[in-house]
Coordinates of C-alpha atoms and ligand atoms in Angstrom, one line a residue:
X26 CA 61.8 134.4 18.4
X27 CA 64.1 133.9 15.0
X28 CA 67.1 132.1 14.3
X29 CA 70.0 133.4 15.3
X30 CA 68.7 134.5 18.9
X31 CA 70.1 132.2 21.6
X32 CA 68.4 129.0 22.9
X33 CA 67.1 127.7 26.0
X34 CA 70.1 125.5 27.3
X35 CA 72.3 128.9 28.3
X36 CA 69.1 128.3 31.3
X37 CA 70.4 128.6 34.6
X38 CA 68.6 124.6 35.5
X39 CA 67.7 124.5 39.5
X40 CA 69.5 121.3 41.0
X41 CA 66.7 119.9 42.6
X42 CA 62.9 118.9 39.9
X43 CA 59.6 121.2 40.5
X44 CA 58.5 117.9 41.1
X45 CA 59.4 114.4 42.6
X46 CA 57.9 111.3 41.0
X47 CA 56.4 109.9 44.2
X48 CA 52.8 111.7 44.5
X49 CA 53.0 113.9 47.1
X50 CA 49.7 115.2 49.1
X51 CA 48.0 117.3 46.2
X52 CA 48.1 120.6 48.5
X53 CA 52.1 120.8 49.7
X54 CA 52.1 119.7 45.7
X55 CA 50.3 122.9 44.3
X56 CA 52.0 125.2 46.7
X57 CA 55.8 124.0 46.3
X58 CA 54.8 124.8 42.2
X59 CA 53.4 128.0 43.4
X60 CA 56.4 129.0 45.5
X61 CA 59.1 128.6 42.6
X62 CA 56.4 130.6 40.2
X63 CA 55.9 132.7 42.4
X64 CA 60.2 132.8 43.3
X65 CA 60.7 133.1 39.3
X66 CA 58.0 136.1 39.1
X67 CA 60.3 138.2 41.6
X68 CA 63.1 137.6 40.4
X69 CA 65.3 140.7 39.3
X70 CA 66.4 139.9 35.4
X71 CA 68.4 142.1 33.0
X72 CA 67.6 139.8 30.1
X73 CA 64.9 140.7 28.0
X74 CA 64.0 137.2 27.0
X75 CA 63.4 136.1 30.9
X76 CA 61.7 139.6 31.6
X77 CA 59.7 138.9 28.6
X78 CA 58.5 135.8 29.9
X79 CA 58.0 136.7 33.4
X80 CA 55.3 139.3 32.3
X81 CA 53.7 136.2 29.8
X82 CA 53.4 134.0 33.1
X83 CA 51.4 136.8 34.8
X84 CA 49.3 137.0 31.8
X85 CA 48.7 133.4 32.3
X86 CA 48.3 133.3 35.5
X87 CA 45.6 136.1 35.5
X88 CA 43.9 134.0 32.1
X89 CA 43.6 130.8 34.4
X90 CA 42.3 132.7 37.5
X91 CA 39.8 134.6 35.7
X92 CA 38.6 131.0 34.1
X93 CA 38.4 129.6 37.9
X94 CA 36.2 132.7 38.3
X95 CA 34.1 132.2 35.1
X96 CA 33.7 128.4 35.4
X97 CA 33.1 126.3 38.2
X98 CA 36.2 123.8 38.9
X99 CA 34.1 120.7 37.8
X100 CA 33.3 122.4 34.4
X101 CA 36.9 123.1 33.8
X102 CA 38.9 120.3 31.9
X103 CA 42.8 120.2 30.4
X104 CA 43.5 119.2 27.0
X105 CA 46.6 116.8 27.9
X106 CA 48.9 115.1 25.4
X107 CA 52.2 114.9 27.4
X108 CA 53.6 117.3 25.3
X109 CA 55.7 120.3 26.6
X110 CA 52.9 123.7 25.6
X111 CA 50.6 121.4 28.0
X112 CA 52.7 120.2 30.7
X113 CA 53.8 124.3 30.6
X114 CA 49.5 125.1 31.3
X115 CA 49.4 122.2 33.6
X116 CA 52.1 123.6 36.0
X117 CA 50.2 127.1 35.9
X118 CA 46.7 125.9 36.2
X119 CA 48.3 124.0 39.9
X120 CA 49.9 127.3 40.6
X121 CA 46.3 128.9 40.0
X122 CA 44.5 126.4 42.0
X123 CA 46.8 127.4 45.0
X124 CA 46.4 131.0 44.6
X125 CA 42.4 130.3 44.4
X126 CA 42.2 128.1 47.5
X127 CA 41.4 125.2 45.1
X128 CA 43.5 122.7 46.8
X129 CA 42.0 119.6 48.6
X130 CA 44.3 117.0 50.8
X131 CA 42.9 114.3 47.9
X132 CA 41.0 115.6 44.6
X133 CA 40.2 112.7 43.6
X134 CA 38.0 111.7 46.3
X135 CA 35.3 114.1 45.1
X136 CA 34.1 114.3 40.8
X137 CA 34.0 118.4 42.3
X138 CA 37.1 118.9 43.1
X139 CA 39.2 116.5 40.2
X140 CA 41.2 117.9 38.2
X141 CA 40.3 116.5 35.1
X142 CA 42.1 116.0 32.0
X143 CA 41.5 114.4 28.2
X144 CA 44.1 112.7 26.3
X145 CA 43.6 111.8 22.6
X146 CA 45.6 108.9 22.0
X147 CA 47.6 109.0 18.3
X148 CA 46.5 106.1 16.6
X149 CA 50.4 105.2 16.7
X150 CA 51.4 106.5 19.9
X151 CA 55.1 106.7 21.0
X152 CA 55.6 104.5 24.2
X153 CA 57.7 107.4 25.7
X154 CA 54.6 109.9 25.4
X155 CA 52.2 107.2 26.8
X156 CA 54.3 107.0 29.8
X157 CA 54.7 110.2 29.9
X158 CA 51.3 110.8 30.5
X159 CA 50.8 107.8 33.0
X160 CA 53.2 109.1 34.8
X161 CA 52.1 112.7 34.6
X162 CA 48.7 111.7 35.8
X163 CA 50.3 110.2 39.5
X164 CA 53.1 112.7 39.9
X165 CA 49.7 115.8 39.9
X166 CA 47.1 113.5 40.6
X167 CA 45.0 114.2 37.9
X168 CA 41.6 112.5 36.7
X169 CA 42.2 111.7 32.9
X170 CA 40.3 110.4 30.5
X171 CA 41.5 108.4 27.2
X172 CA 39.9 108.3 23.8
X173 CA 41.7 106.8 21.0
X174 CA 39.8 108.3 17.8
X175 CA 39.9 111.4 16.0
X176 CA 39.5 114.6 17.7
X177 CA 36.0 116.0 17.0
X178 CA 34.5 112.4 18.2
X179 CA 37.2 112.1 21.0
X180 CA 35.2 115.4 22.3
X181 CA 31.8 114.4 21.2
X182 CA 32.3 111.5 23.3
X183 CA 34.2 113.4 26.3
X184 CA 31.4 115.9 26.6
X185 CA 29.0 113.0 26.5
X186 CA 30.5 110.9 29.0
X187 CA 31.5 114.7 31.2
X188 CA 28.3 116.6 30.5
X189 CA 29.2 118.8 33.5
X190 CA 32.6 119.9 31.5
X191 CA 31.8 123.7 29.8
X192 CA 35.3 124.8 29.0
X193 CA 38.9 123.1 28.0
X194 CA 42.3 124.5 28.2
X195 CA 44.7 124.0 25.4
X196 CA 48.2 124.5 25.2
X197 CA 47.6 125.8 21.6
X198 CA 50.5 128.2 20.3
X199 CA 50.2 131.4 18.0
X200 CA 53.0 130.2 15.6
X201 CA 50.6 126.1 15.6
X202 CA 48.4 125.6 12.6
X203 CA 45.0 127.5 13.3
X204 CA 47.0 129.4 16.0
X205 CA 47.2 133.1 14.3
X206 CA 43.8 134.3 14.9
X207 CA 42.8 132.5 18.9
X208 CA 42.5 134.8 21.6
X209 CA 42.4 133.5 25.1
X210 CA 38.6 132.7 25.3
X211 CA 37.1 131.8 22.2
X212 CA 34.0 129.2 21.7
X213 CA 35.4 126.0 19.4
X214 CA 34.6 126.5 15.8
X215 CA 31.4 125.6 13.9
X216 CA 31.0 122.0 13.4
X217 CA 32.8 120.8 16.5
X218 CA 31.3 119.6 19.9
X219 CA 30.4 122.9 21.8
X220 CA 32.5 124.1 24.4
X221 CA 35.1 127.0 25.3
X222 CA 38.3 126.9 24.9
X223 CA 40.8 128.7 27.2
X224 CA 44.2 129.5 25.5
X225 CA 46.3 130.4 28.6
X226 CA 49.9 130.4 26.7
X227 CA 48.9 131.0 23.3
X228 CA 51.6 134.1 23.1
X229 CA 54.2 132.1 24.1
X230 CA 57.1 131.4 21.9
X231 CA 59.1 128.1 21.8
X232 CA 61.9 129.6 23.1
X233 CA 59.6 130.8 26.3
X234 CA 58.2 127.4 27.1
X235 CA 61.6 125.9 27.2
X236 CA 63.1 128.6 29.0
X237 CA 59.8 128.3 32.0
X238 CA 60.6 124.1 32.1
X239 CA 64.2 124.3 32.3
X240 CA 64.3 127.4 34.7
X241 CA 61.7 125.5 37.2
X242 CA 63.7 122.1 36.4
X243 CA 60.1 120.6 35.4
X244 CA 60.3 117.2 34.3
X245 CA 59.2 116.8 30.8
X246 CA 58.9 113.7 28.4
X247 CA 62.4 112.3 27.2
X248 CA 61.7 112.3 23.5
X249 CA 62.7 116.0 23.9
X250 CA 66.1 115.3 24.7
X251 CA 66.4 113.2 21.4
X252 CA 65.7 116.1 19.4
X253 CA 62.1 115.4 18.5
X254 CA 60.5 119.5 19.0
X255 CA 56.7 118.8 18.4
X256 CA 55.4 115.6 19.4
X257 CA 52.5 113.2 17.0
X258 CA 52.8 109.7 16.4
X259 CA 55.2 107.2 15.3
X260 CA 54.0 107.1 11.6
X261 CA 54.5 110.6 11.1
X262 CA 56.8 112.4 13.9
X263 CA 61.0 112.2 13.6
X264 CA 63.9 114.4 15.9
X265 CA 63.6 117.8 13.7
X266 CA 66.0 117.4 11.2
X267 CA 67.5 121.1 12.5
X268 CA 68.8 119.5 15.2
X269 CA 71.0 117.1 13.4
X270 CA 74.5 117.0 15.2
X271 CA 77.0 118.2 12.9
X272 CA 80.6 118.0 12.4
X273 CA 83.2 120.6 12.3
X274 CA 83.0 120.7 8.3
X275 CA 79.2 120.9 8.5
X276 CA 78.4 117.4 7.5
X277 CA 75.9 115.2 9.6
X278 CA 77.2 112.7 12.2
X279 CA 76.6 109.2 11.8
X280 CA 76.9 106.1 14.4
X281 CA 80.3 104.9 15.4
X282 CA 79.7 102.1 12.6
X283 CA 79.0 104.5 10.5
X284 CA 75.3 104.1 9.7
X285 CA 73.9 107.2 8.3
X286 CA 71.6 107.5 11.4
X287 CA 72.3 111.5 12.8
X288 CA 72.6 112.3 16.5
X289 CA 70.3 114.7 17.6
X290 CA 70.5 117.6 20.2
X291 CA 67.9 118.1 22.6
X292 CA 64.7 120.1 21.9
X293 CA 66.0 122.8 24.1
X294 CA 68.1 123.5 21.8
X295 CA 66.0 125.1 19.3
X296 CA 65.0 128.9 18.6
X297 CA 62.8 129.3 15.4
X298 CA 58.9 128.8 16.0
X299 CA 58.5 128.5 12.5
X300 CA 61.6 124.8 12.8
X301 CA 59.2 123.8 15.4
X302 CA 57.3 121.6 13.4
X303 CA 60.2 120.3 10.8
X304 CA 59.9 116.7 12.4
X305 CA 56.4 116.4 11.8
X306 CA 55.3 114.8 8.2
X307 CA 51.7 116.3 8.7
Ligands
FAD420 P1 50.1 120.5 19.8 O1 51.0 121.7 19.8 O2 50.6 119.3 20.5 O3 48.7 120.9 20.5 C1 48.4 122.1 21.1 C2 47.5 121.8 22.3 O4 46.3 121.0 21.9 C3 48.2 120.9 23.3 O5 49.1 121.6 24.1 C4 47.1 120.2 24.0 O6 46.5 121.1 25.0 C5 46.1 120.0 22.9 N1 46.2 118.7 22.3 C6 46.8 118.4 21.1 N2 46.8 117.1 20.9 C7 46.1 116.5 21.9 C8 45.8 115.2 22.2 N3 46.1 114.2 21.4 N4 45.1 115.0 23.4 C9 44.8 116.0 24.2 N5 45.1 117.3 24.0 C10 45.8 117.6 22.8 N6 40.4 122.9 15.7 C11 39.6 123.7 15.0 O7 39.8 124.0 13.9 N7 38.4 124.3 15.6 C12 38.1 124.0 16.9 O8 37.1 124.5 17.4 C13 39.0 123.2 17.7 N8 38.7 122.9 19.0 C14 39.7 122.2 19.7 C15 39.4 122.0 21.1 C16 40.4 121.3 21.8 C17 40.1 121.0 23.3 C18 41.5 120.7 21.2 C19 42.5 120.0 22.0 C20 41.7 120.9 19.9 C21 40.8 121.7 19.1 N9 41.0 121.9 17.8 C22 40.2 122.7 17.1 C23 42.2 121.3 17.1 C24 43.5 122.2 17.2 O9 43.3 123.4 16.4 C25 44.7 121.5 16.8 O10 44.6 121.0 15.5 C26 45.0 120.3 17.7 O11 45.0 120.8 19.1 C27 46.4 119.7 17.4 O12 47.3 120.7 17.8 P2 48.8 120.7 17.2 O13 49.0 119.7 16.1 O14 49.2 122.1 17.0 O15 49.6 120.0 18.4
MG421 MG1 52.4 122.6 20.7

């Protein structure tokens, strides 16, 4: 998608969230996300953009069905950050488990049937994203496990402490650094811990994942609505500067006292893959 093309908040936004806070039981869960998937996918559209991303969910879908059919559910995990390309896989991985049959009254009761997760905590992590995730991992009753070093080791460690765990789903992007060249299976890279990866929603655009979590109402971590597009830590993440509230005559707004500090609109609000990243310092 380029600049210029309209944004995600034009959305029609259904009153009522995908999903409440209170855990409900993990089966009437998956198949109240399946229905409104599955409500979306039949929907007649003369937009291009909602067409277009109708037929990416069914590519999706098919991806994480034909991984349930490769791999075994305990050797499946989910690479989960809070962020919104994940919470996006998350919702279609449920949607898969209820097409697959993969739905147990309590998942957790069970190391086969958990739905198991990794989250690699920033070494400054935003509150907001840590309870983002806390809060992610009651609302879907996931199993998720926390490592707070860098990435390779964080995996190193996960696949130690997991051995059973052959292949991870990642919410990775084709516009994200390394992105250009994934397909949707694709062993990780010499040097890191061995494993697949399974890149469910890597042709998705920004403009396509916020158009899926405001057209299923999904609830997604606030930061987004404070202009911040692509989420890291506190030392080096800030609201994307493209978001800056402007006035009439183009300058930035400040704060009623007039502090130089610009209101930002919300993440939704943005179009350009290529801005996605203007918040981030690295
Ligand atoms: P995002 O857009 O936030 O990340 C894209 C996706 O990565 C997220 O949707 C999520 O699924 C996952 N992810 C990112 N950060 C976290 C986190 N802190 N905790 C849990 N999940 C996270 N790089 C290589 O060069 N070669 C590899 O073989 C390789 N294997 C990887 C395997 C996995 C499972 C992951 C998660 C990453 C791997 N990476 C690998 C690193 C990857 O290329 C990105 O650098 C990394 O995911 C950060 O992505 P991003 O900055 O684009 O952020
Ligand atoms: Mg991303």
């Amino acid at each position: 998608m380029i600049a210029g093309e309209p944004s995600a908040r034009d959305v029609d936004v259904p009153s009522s969230p995908l999903v409440a806070p209170a855990p409900q039981p993990f089966p009437e869960l998956c198949a109240r996300i399946h229905a409104r998937v599955a409500a979306f996918l039949d929907e007649q559209h003369d937009s291009e953009r909602l067409k277009s991303l109708q037929a990416q969910t069914r590519i999706s879908l098919d991806i994480i069905c034909e991984a349930l059919e490769k791999y075994r559910l305990p050797e499946l995990s989910l690479a989960y950050n809070g962020g919104k390309d994940c919470l996006v896989l998350l919702i279609l991985y449920l949607c898969a488990l209820h097409i697959k049959g993969l739905t147990p009254a309590d998942p957790n009761a069970d190391p086969d049937t958990a739905i198991k997760c990794v989250y690699i905590q920033a070494p400054h992590p935003f509150q907001e994203v840590e309870d983002f995730v806390a809060a992610s991992v009651k609302t879907y009753s996931l199993h998720l496990l926390e490592y707070a070093k860098p990435m390779k080791a964080a995996f190193t460690d996960y696949l130690r402490d997991v051995p059973v765990v052959k292949a991870i789903f990642v919410g990775t992007r084709r516009t994200d650094p390394h992105g250009e060249h994934l397909k949707h299976f694709d062993p990780t890279d010499s040097g890191w811990p061995p494993f697949m990866r399974i890149h469910p929603v890597i042709d998705w655009h920004y403009v396509d994942i916020w158009t899926f979590i405001r057209h299923l109402n999904i609830p997604y971590c606030k930061l987004y609505d404070c202009g911040y597009t692509s989420l890291g830590g506190t030392d080096d993440t800030h609201p994307n500067p493209v978001l800056a509230k402007k006035n009439s005559n183009g300058s930035v707004l400040t704060t009623p006292n007039g502090t130089k500090t610009a209101y930002f609109r919300p993440a939704y609000e943005l179009v350009d893959d290529y801005e996605e990243r203007l918040g981030r310092d690295r």
